[in-house]
Amino acid sequence: MAIKVAVGVSRDLDAVAAIDDAAEQVREELGGTRPDLCLLFVGAPHLEHGEAVVAVAQDALRPRALIGCGAGGVVGGRREIEDGLGAVVWALSAPDGIFDVRHLTTEPLESAIALGGLPDDPSEYGDAMVVLADPHTFSADALLEHLNEVRPGMPVLGGLASASAPGSASLFIDGVVVDEGAVVCCMSGVPIIPCVSQGAAPVGPEMTVTAAEGNVIAELASKPALERLRDAIEALDARERQLAAEGLLLGVVIDENKPEYERGDFLVRPIVGADPETGTITVAERVRVGQTVRLHVRDGASADLDLSDALTLQSQALGAGGAAGALLFTCNGRGQHMFAIPDHDATAVSDALRAPTGGFFCAGEIGPVGGRNFLHSFTATMAVFPRE
């Protein structure tokens, strides 16, 4: 059977009324069909009523599975509500799908981080996973490292909760509010096309890492890394140099098995340090000798172009059947902080996919680049659900 997605959004000042309003919109869109999966994204002013919020959603829609989190801002349809006073209900009807929702925890050990709550058998993780995590009590990096190792190629999408109530992380799972960890949905039998728009433009030449340890690069193309970086910056045009001065990024190719590297082939990370004495640079990602890197810069124009290019690829991948809907996890540094117009990402995604879209502004976004899952910043990351 065909997959169907519905989205409801409300700005009602009353928490219960907001969820009831959004749920009613979903019920109408689905024609009364019971959804298989619901996601709730609730602004900070409503979180002190978290138990009532999740109870209303459960009673109104009776979803087979539900997860959700507190959101500093929400996305519903073509709207972005950035002031925190919003609620979104996103619902999926996929009769052939299997949905297993779980509450995960992480616990630091002497030399590792223990994960709790996942199935014992990795084959039960599903074909894809949606993760909503509290950034203060859960290590998303530890989860992604584990999943990349035991389920290589499985897409993981989601984000870090960006709002909480006093004393609570405000994560929702079925009819319960939990105050730590992460809530996830392991999905099988539901096609998903992941998309990560990193919001940065590549500039300058590609360079090969010829000496590195951990996240410190000593040499690029057999010259001290800092010297090579300065040469690359000097060769940029005036506008690119200005953007580089505002914040220089380094894109690291993850999948080297391509004849050419395009915008979406780079994992973009900030350059966090440089040592003039040794000529080394430090980036916010582990690197290895032989990897290809390229400078990146970020601004509203480059982010707009990057998202447009990513959505064009998504539309091509969907083919004639089109999209049933999408989940959008966008950085809380985007929105009107980055763009000159309101509702930028929501409008771009809705126009390109012509399908219901819902999501929230995250404190970190999760999605795959080069076949591996990473925690990002300043991205617009999507889980797109083909219609058939």
Short mmCIF file of C-alpha atoms in Angstrom, two decimals:
data_model
loop_
_atom_site.label_atom_id
_atom_site.label_comp_id
_atom_site.label_asym_id
_atom_site.label_seq_id
_atom_site.Cartn_x
_atom_site.Cartn_y
_atom_site.Cartn_z
CA MET A 1 0.00 0.00 0.00
CA ALA A 2 1.06 3.57 -0.59
CA ILE A 3 2.74 5.53 2.16
CA LYS A 4 1.02 8.67 3.44
CA VAL A 5 2.32 11.50 5.64
CA ALA A 6 0.31 14.19 7.42
CA VAL A 7 1.49 17.22 9.39
CA GLY A 8 -0.33 19.46 11.85
CA VAL A 9 1.04 22.70 13.30
CA SER A 10 -0.33 25.05 15.94
CA ARG A 11 0.65 28.27 17.73
CA ASP A 12 -2.06 28.03 20.39
CA LEU A 13 -0.90 29.41 23.74
CA ASP A 14 -2.45 26.48 25.60
CA ALA A 15 -0.33 23.29 25.41
CA VAL A 16 -3.25 20.86 25.34
CA ALA A 17 -5.18 22.93 22.80
CA ALA A 18 -2.08 23.21 20.59
CA ILE A 19 -1.56 19.46 20.37
CA ASP A 20 -5.28 18.83 19.98
CA ASP A 21 -5.39 21.34 17.12
CA ALA A 22 -2.34 19.84 15.37
CA ALA A 23 -3.63 16.29 15.87
CA GLU A 24 -7.00 17.23 14.37
CA GLN A 25 -5.23 18.52 11.24
CA VAL A 26 -3.39 15.19 10.98
CA ARG A 27 -6.58 13.17 11.48
CA GLU A 28 -8.30 15.04 8.67
CA GLU A 29 -5.33 14.59 6.32
CA LEU A 30 -5.22 10.85 7.01
CA GLY A 31 -8.96 10.48 6.62
CA GLY A 32 -9.27 8.93 10.06
CA THR A 33 -6.62 6.27 9.39
CA ARG A 34 -4.67 5.28 12.48
CA PRO A 35 -1.03 6.36 11.97
CA ASP A 36 1.75 3.83 12.36
CA LEU A 37 4.24 6.40 13.65
CA CYS A 38 3.88 9.86 15.17
CA LEU A 39 6.57 12.39 16.04
CA LEU A 40 5.86 15.33 18.35
CA PHE A 41 7.93 18.52 18.41
CA VAL A 42 6.88 20.84 21.20
CA GLY A 43 8.11 24.33 22.05
CA ALA A 44 9.55 25.20 25.47
CA PRO A 45 6.45 27.04 26.82
CA HIS A 46 4.42 23.81 26.51
CA LEU A 47 6.94 21.43 28.07
CA GLU A 48 5.83 21.85 31.66
CA HIS A 49 2.66 20.10 30.49
CA GLY A 50 4.57 17.28 28.80
CA GLU A 51 2.49 14.43 30.20
CA ALA A 52 -0.75 16.10 29.12
CA VAL A 53 0.72 16.84 25.68
CA VAL A 54 1.66 13.25 24.96
CA ALA A 55 -1.63 11.96 26.41
CA VAL A 56 -3.65 14.21 24.09
CA ALA A 57 -1.68 13.02 21.04
CA GLN A 58 -2.11 9.40 22.06
CA ASP A 59 -5.86 9.73 22.65
CA ALA A 60 -6.49 11.74 19.48
CA LEU A 61 -4.52 9.61 17.00
CA ARG A 62 -3.86 6.24 18.71
CA PRO A 63 -0.53 5.80 16.87
CA ARG A 64 1.14 2.41 16.95
CA ALA A 65 4.41 4.13 17.90
CA LEU A 66 5.28 7.66 19.08
CA ILE A 67 8.43 9.59 19.90
CA GLY A 68 9.10 13.30 20.31
CA CYS A 69 11.13 16.01 21.99
CA GLY A 70 11.29 19.61 23.13
CA ALA A 71 12.10 22.07 20.35
CA GLY A 72 13.44 25.61 20.37
CA GLY A 73 11.53 26.09 17.12
CA VAL A 74 9.33 23.92 14.93
CA VAL A 75 8.72 23.36 11.22
CA GLY A 76 5.30 22.53 9.83
CA GLY A 77 4.50 22.64 6.13
CA ARG A 78 5.87 25.90 4.72
CA ARG A 79 6.13 27.52 8.17
CA GLU A 80 9.02 27.91 10.57
CA ILE A 81 8.04 28.99 14.08
CA GLU A 82 11.33 30.11 15.60
CA ASP A 83 10.14 31.83 18.77
CA GLY A 84 9.52 28.56 20.59
CA LEU A 85 5.76 28.92 20.85
CA GLY A 86 4.75 26.16 18.45
CA ALA A 87 3.79 22.51 18.32
CA VAL A 88 3.98 20.08 15.41
CA VAL A 89 2.50 16.61 15.02
CA TRP A 90 4.01 14.56 12.18
CA ALA A 91 2.32 11.27 11.29
CA LEU A 92 3.16 8.40 8.97
CA SER A 93 0.83 5.74 7.62
CA ALA A 94 2.89 2.81 6.30
CA PRO A 95 0.90 -0.42 6.69
CA ASP A 96 3.81 -2.63 5.58
CA GLY A 97 6.27 -1.04 7.99
CA ILE A 98 7.60 -2.31 11.30
CA PHE A 99 8.26 0.28 14.02
CA ASP A 100 10.11 -0.39 17.26
CA VAL A 101 10.50 2.60 19.60
CA ARG A 102 13.06 2.50 22.39
CA HIS A 103 14.51 4.65 25.15
CA LEU A 104 18.33 4.63 25.00
CA THR A 105 20.91 5.66 27.58
CA THR A 106 24.67 6.17 27.58
CA GLU A 107 26.99 5.71 30.53
CA PRO A 108 30.68 6.68 30.55
CA LEU A 109 33.12 3.90 31.47
CA GLU A 110 36.89 4.15 32.00
CA SER A 111 37.82 3.80 28.34
CA ALA A 112 34.47 3.70 26.51
CA ILE A 113 30.80 4.67 26.65
CA ALA A 114 28.20 1.99 27.35
CA LEU A 115 24.96 2.06 25.37
CA GLY A 116 21.75 0.84 26.93
CA GLY A 117 18.35 0.09 25.40
CA LEU A 118 19.24 -1.20 21.93
CA PRO A 119 18.21 -4.70 20.83
CA ASP A 120 20.84 -7.32 21.62
CA ASP A 121 20.93 -8.41 17.97
CA PRO A 122 22.01 -5.63 15.54
CA SER A 123 19.86 -7.24 12.84
CA GLU A 124 16.86 -6.00 14.87
CA TYR A 125 17.94 -2.35 14.49
CA GLY A 126 15.82 -2.13 11.35
CA ASP A 127 16.59 -0.66 7.94
CA ALA A 128 16.76 2.93 9.21
CA MET A 129 16.64 4.74 12.54
CA VAL A 130 15.24 8.07 13.70
CA VAL A 131 16.98 9.46 16.80
CA LEU A 132 15.88 12.30 19.08
CA ALA A 133 18.44 12.83 21.84
CA ASP A 134 18.99 15.04 24.86
CA PRO A 135 22.39 16.72 24.28
CA HIS A 136 23.16 16.94 28.01
CA THR A 137 22.63 13.31 29.04
CA PHE A 138 23.27 11.27 25.89
CA SER A 139 26.30 10.77 23.65
CA ALA A 140 24.99 10.82 20.09
CA ASP A 141 28.56 10.34 18.84
CA ALA A 142 28.87 7.08 20.78
CA LEU A 143 25.62 5.78 19.30
CA LEU A 144 26.61 6.73 15.75
CA GLU A 145 30.06 5.18 16.11
CA HIS A 146 28.43 1.94 17.25
CA LEU A 147 25.84 1.93 14.46
CA ASN A 148 28.44 2.74 11.79
CA GLU A 149 30.42 -0.27 12.96
CA VAL A 150 27.71 -2.90 13.39
CA ARG A 151 25.22 -1.69 10.74
CA PRO A 152 27.30 0.01 8.05
CA GLY A 153 25.20 1.83 5.47
CA MET A 154 22.05 1.99 7.61
CA PRO A 155 20.82 5.62 7.54
CA VAL A 156 20.35 7.31 10.90
CA LEU A 157 18.49 10.63 10.94
CA GLY A 158 17.31 12.98 13.64
CA GLY A 159 18.48 15.72 15.93
CA LEU A 160 19.32 16.89 19.42
CA ALA A 161 16.50 18.35 21.50
CA SER A 162 16.78 22.13 21.62
CA ALA A 163 14.37 22.95 24.46
CA SER A 164 13.68 21.46 27.87
CA ALA A 165 11.55 22.09 30.92
CA PRO A 166 13.19 22.68 34.31
CA GLY A 167 14.59 19.36 35.49
CA SER A 168 13.47 17.51 32.38
CA ALA A 169 14.89 16.83 28.93
CA SER A 170 11.30 16.41 27.73
CA LEU A 171 11.64 13.41 25.48
CA PHE A 172 8.47 11.52 24.61
CA ILE A 173 8.05 7.82 23.91
CA ASP A 174 4.58 6.33 23.45
CA GLY A 175 2.63 7.66 26.45
CA VAL A 176 5.61 8.52 28.64
CA VAL A 177 7.83 11.59 29.23
CA VAL A 178 11.48 10.73 29.97
CA ASP A 179 14.09 13.07 31.39
CA GLU A 180 17.35 11.75 29.92
CA GLY A 181 18.94 9.79 27.10
CA ALA A 182 17.42 9.43 23.66
CA VAL A 183 14.26 8.09 22.08
CA VAL A 184 14.61 6.22 18.80
CA CYS A 185 12.46 4.47 16.25
CA CYS A 186 13.93 1.45 14.46
CA MET A 187 12.10 1.13 11.14
CA SER A 188 11.85 -1.74 8.68
CA GLY A 189 9.85 -2.10 5.49
CA VAL A 190 9.64 1.67 4.94
CA PRO A 191 11.76 3.21 2.15
CA ILE A 192 13.70 6.30 3.20
CA ILE A 193 15.97 8.56 1.16
CA PRO A 194 18.32 10.51 3.45
CA CYS A 195 19.56 13.98 2.60
CA VAL A 196 22.12 16.23 4.31
CA SER A 197 22.57 19.82 3.14
CA GLN A 198 25.63 21.12 4.96
CA GLY A 199 25.08 24.76 4.14
CA ALA A 200 28.64 25.48 3.04
CA ALA A 201 30.35 26.12 -0.27
CA PRO A 202 33.69 24.55 -1.26
CA VAL A 203 36.42 27.03 -2.24
CA GLY A 204 40.03 26.70 -3.26
CA PRO A 205 41.82 23.54 -4.39
CA GLU A 206 41.46 19.97 -3.19
CA MET A 207 44.40 18.90 -1.01
CA THR A 208 45.62 15.52 0.24
CA VAL A 209 46.45 14.94 3.89
CA THR A 210 50.06 13.71 3.92
CA ALA A 211 50.71 13.78 7.68
CA ALA A 212 48.18 13.71 10.52
CA GLU A 213 47.41 12.29 13.94
CA GLY A 214 43.95 12.27 15.46
CA ASN A 215 42.33 15.58 14.56
CA VAL A 216 45.64 17.41 14.01
CA ILE A 217 46.83 17.83 10.41
CA ALA A 218 50.60 18.35 10.06
CA GLU A 219 50.91 18.34 6.27
CA LEU A 220 48.73 19.03 3.27
CA ALA A 221 50.16 18.00 -0.10
CA SER A 222 53.61 17.52 1.51
CA LYS A 223 53.80 21.06 2.88
CA PRO A 224 53.09 22.29 6.43
CA ALA A 225 49.31 22.39 6.74
CA LEU A 226 49.14 26.00 7.91
CA GLU A 227 51.36 27.17 5.05
CA ARG A 228 49.24 25.31 2.50
CA LEU A 229 46.11 26.79 4.07
CA ARG A 230 47.46 30.34 3.80
CA ASP A 231 48.38 29.79 0.14
CA ALA A 232 44.86 28.55 -0.60
CA ILE A 233 43.23 31.53 1.16
CA GLU A 234 45.43 34.06 -0.67
CA ALA A 235 44.30 32.59 -4.00
CA LEU A 236 40.59 33.11 -3.22
CA ASP A 237 38.64 36.02 -4.65
CA ALA A 238 37.76 38.97 -2.42
CA ARG A 239 34.30 37.73 -1.41
CA GLU A 240 35.55 34.23 -0.60
CA ARG A 241 38.38 35.67 1.51
CA GLN A 242 35.87 37.78 3.45
CA LEU A 243 33.72 34.71 4.14
CA ALA A 244 36.80 32.73 5.15
CA ALA A 245 37.73 35.46 7.63
CA GLU A 246 34.31 35.12 9.26
CA GLY A 247 34.76 31.39 9.88
CA LEU A 248 36.91 28.90 8.00
CA LEU A 249 35.73 25.32 7.58
CA LEU A 250 37.38 22.20 6.22
CA GLY A 251 35.52 19.62 4.17
CA VAL A 252 36.82 16.05 4.51
CA VAL A 253 35.94 13.48 1.85
CA ILE A 254 34.50 10.38 3.53
CA ASP A 255 33.98 8.16 0.47
CA GLU A 256 37.17 8.25 -1.59
CA ASN A 257 35.81 5.88 -4.26
CA LYS A 258 34.68 8.60 -6.66
CA PRO A 259 36.41 10.08 -9.69
CA GLU A 260 35.33 13.61 -8.66
CA TYR A 261 34.12 15.14 -5.42
CA GLU A 262 31.07 17.37 -5.38
CA ARG A 263 29.50 19.56 -2.72
CA GLY A 264 27.71 16.75 -0.88
CA ASP A 265 30.75 14.46 -0.74
CA PHE A 266 32.46 16.46 2.03
CA LEU A 267 31.93 16.21 5.77
CA VAL A 268 32.25 19.86 6.78
CA ARG A 269 33.92 20.66 10.10
CA PRO A 270 35.28 23.87 11.68
CA ILE A 271 39.01 24.54 11.91
CA VAL A 272 39.38 24.98 15.66
CA GLY A 273 43.08 25.76 16.01
CA ALA A 274 46.41 26.46 14.34
CA ASP A 275 49.99 26.33 15.66
CA PRO A 276 52.34 28.76 13.86
CA GLU A 277 55.42 27.11 15.41
CA THR A 278 54.68 23.60 14.15
CA GLY A 279 52.58 24.58 11.13
CA THR A 280 49.74 22.26 12.17
CA ILE A 281 46.00 22.86 12.10
CA THR A 282 43.34 21.24 14.26
CA VAL A 283 39.86 20.34 12.98
CA ALA A 284 36.77 19.09 14.77
CA GLU A 285 37.04 15.61 13.24
CA ARG A 286 39.55 12.78 13.18
CA VAL A 287 41.45 12.63 9.90
CA ARG A 288 43.86 10.17 8.35
CA VAL A 289 46.70 10.28 5.86
CA GLY A 290 45.46 10.00 2.28
CA GLN A 291 42.12 11.73 2.77
CA THR A 292 41.16 14.58 0.46
CA VAL A 293 40.15 17.89 2.01
CA ARG A 294 38.97 21.27 0.72
CA LEU A 295 38.27 24.62 2.32
CA HIS A 296 34.61 25.58 2.82
CA VAL A 297 32.87 28.84 3.71
CA ARG A 298 29.37 29.41 5.03
CA ASP A 299 26.80 32.15 4.52
CA GLY A 300 23.15 32.45 3.62
CA ALA A 301 23.79 32.44 -0.14
CA SER A 302 25.99 29.33 -0.06
CA ALA A 303 23.53 27.56 2.28
CA ASP A 304 20.66 28.39 -0.07
CA LEU A 305 22.57 27.02 -3.07
CA ASP A 306 23.63 23.90 -1.19
CA LEU A 307 20.05 23.13 -0.16
CA SER A 308 18.78 23.74 -3.68
CA ASP A 309 21.36 21.34 -5.12
CA ALA A 310 20.57 18.70 -2.47
CA LEU A 311 16.84 18.91 -3.12
CA THR A 312 17.38 18.60 -6.88
CA LEU A 313 19.21 15.32 -6.25
CA GLN A 314 16.40 14.19 -3.95
CA SER A 315 13.77 14.89 -6.60
CA GLN A 316 15.77 12.90 -9.14
CA ALA A 317 16.13 9.98 -6.72
CA LEU A 318 12.38 9.96 -6.04
CA GLY A 319 11.48 9.60 -9.69
CA ALA A 320 7.93 9.82 -11.02
CA GLY A 321 6.31 8.55 -7.82
CA GLY A 322 7.35 11.57 -5.81
CA ALA A 323 7.47 11.98 -2.05
CA ALA A 324 4.80 11.11 0.48
CA GLY A 325 6.40 13.44 3.00
CA ALA A 326 9.56 14.37 4.85
CA LEU A 327 11.05 14.93 8.27
CA LEU A 328 13.23 18.04 8.44
CA PHE A 329 15.90 18.49 11.10
CA THR A 330 17.37 21.96 10.67
CA CYS A 331 19.99 23.69 12.80
CA ASN A 332 18.89 26.35 15.27
CA GLY A 333 21.66 28.49 13.75
CA ARG A 334 19.78 28.57 10.46
CA GLY A 335 16.35 30.16 10.06
CA GLN A 336 16.42 33.95 10.19
CA HIS A 337 19.83 33.82 11.86
CA MET A 338 21.28 32.75 8.50
CA PHE A 339 18.77 33.80 5.85
CA ALA A 340 17.29 37.18 5.00
CA ILE A 341 13.78 35.75 4.68
CA PRO A 342 11.56 33.77 7.06
CA ASP A 343 10.61 30.11 6.50
CA HIS A 344 13.59 29.51 4.19
CA ASP A 345 14.22 25.79 4.67
CA ALA A 346 10.55 24.87 5.10
CA THR A 347 9.57 26.65 1.91
CA ALA A 348 12.47 25.20 -0.09
CA VAL A 349 11.71 21.64 0.97
CA SER A 350 7.94 21.98 0.50
CA ASP A 351 8.35 23.51 -2.96
CA ALA A 352 10.84 20.87 -4.10
CA LEU A 353 9.08 17.79 -2.73
CA ARG A 354 5.47 19.00 -2.90
CA ALA A 355 4.69 16.85 0.13
CA PRO A 356 3.90 17.38 3.84
CA THR A 357 6.99 18.31 5.83
CA GLY A 358 7.46 18.59 9.58
CA GLY A 359 10.36 18.84 11.97
CA PHE A 360 12.21 21.12 14.35
CA PHE A 361 15.20 23.38 14.92
CA CYS A 362 17.90 21.18 16.47
CA ALA A 363 20.92 21.68 18.70
CA GLY A 364 22.73 19.28 16.35
CA GLU A 365 21.53 17.28 13.36
CA ILE A 366 22.11 13.60 12.57
CA GLY A 367 22.49 12.23 9.05
CA PRO A 368 24.74 10.29 6.68
CA VAL A 369 27.57 11.59 4.51
CA GLY A 370 29.51 9.20 2.30
CA GLY A 371 27.59 6.22 3.71
CA ARG A 372 28.50 6.98 7.36
CA ASN A 373 26.33 8.71 9.96
CA PHE A 374 27.55 11.87 11.71
CA LEU A 375 26.41 14.56 14.11
CA HIS A 376 26.39 17.88 12.25
CA SER A 377 25.83 21.58 12.85
CA PHE A 378 24.32 24.26 10.58
CA THR A 379 22.81 21.58 8.32
CA ALA A 380 19.34 20.91 7.00
CA THR A 381 18.98 17.14 7.26
CA MET A 382 16.02 15.24 5.90
CA ALA A 383 14.39 11.84 5.93
CA VAL A 384 12.35 11.72 2.73
CA PHE A 385 9.67 9.04 2.37
CA PRO A 386 8.86 7.99 -1.21
CA ARG A 387 5.16 7.66 -1.98
CA GLU A 388 5.52 4.02 -3.03
#
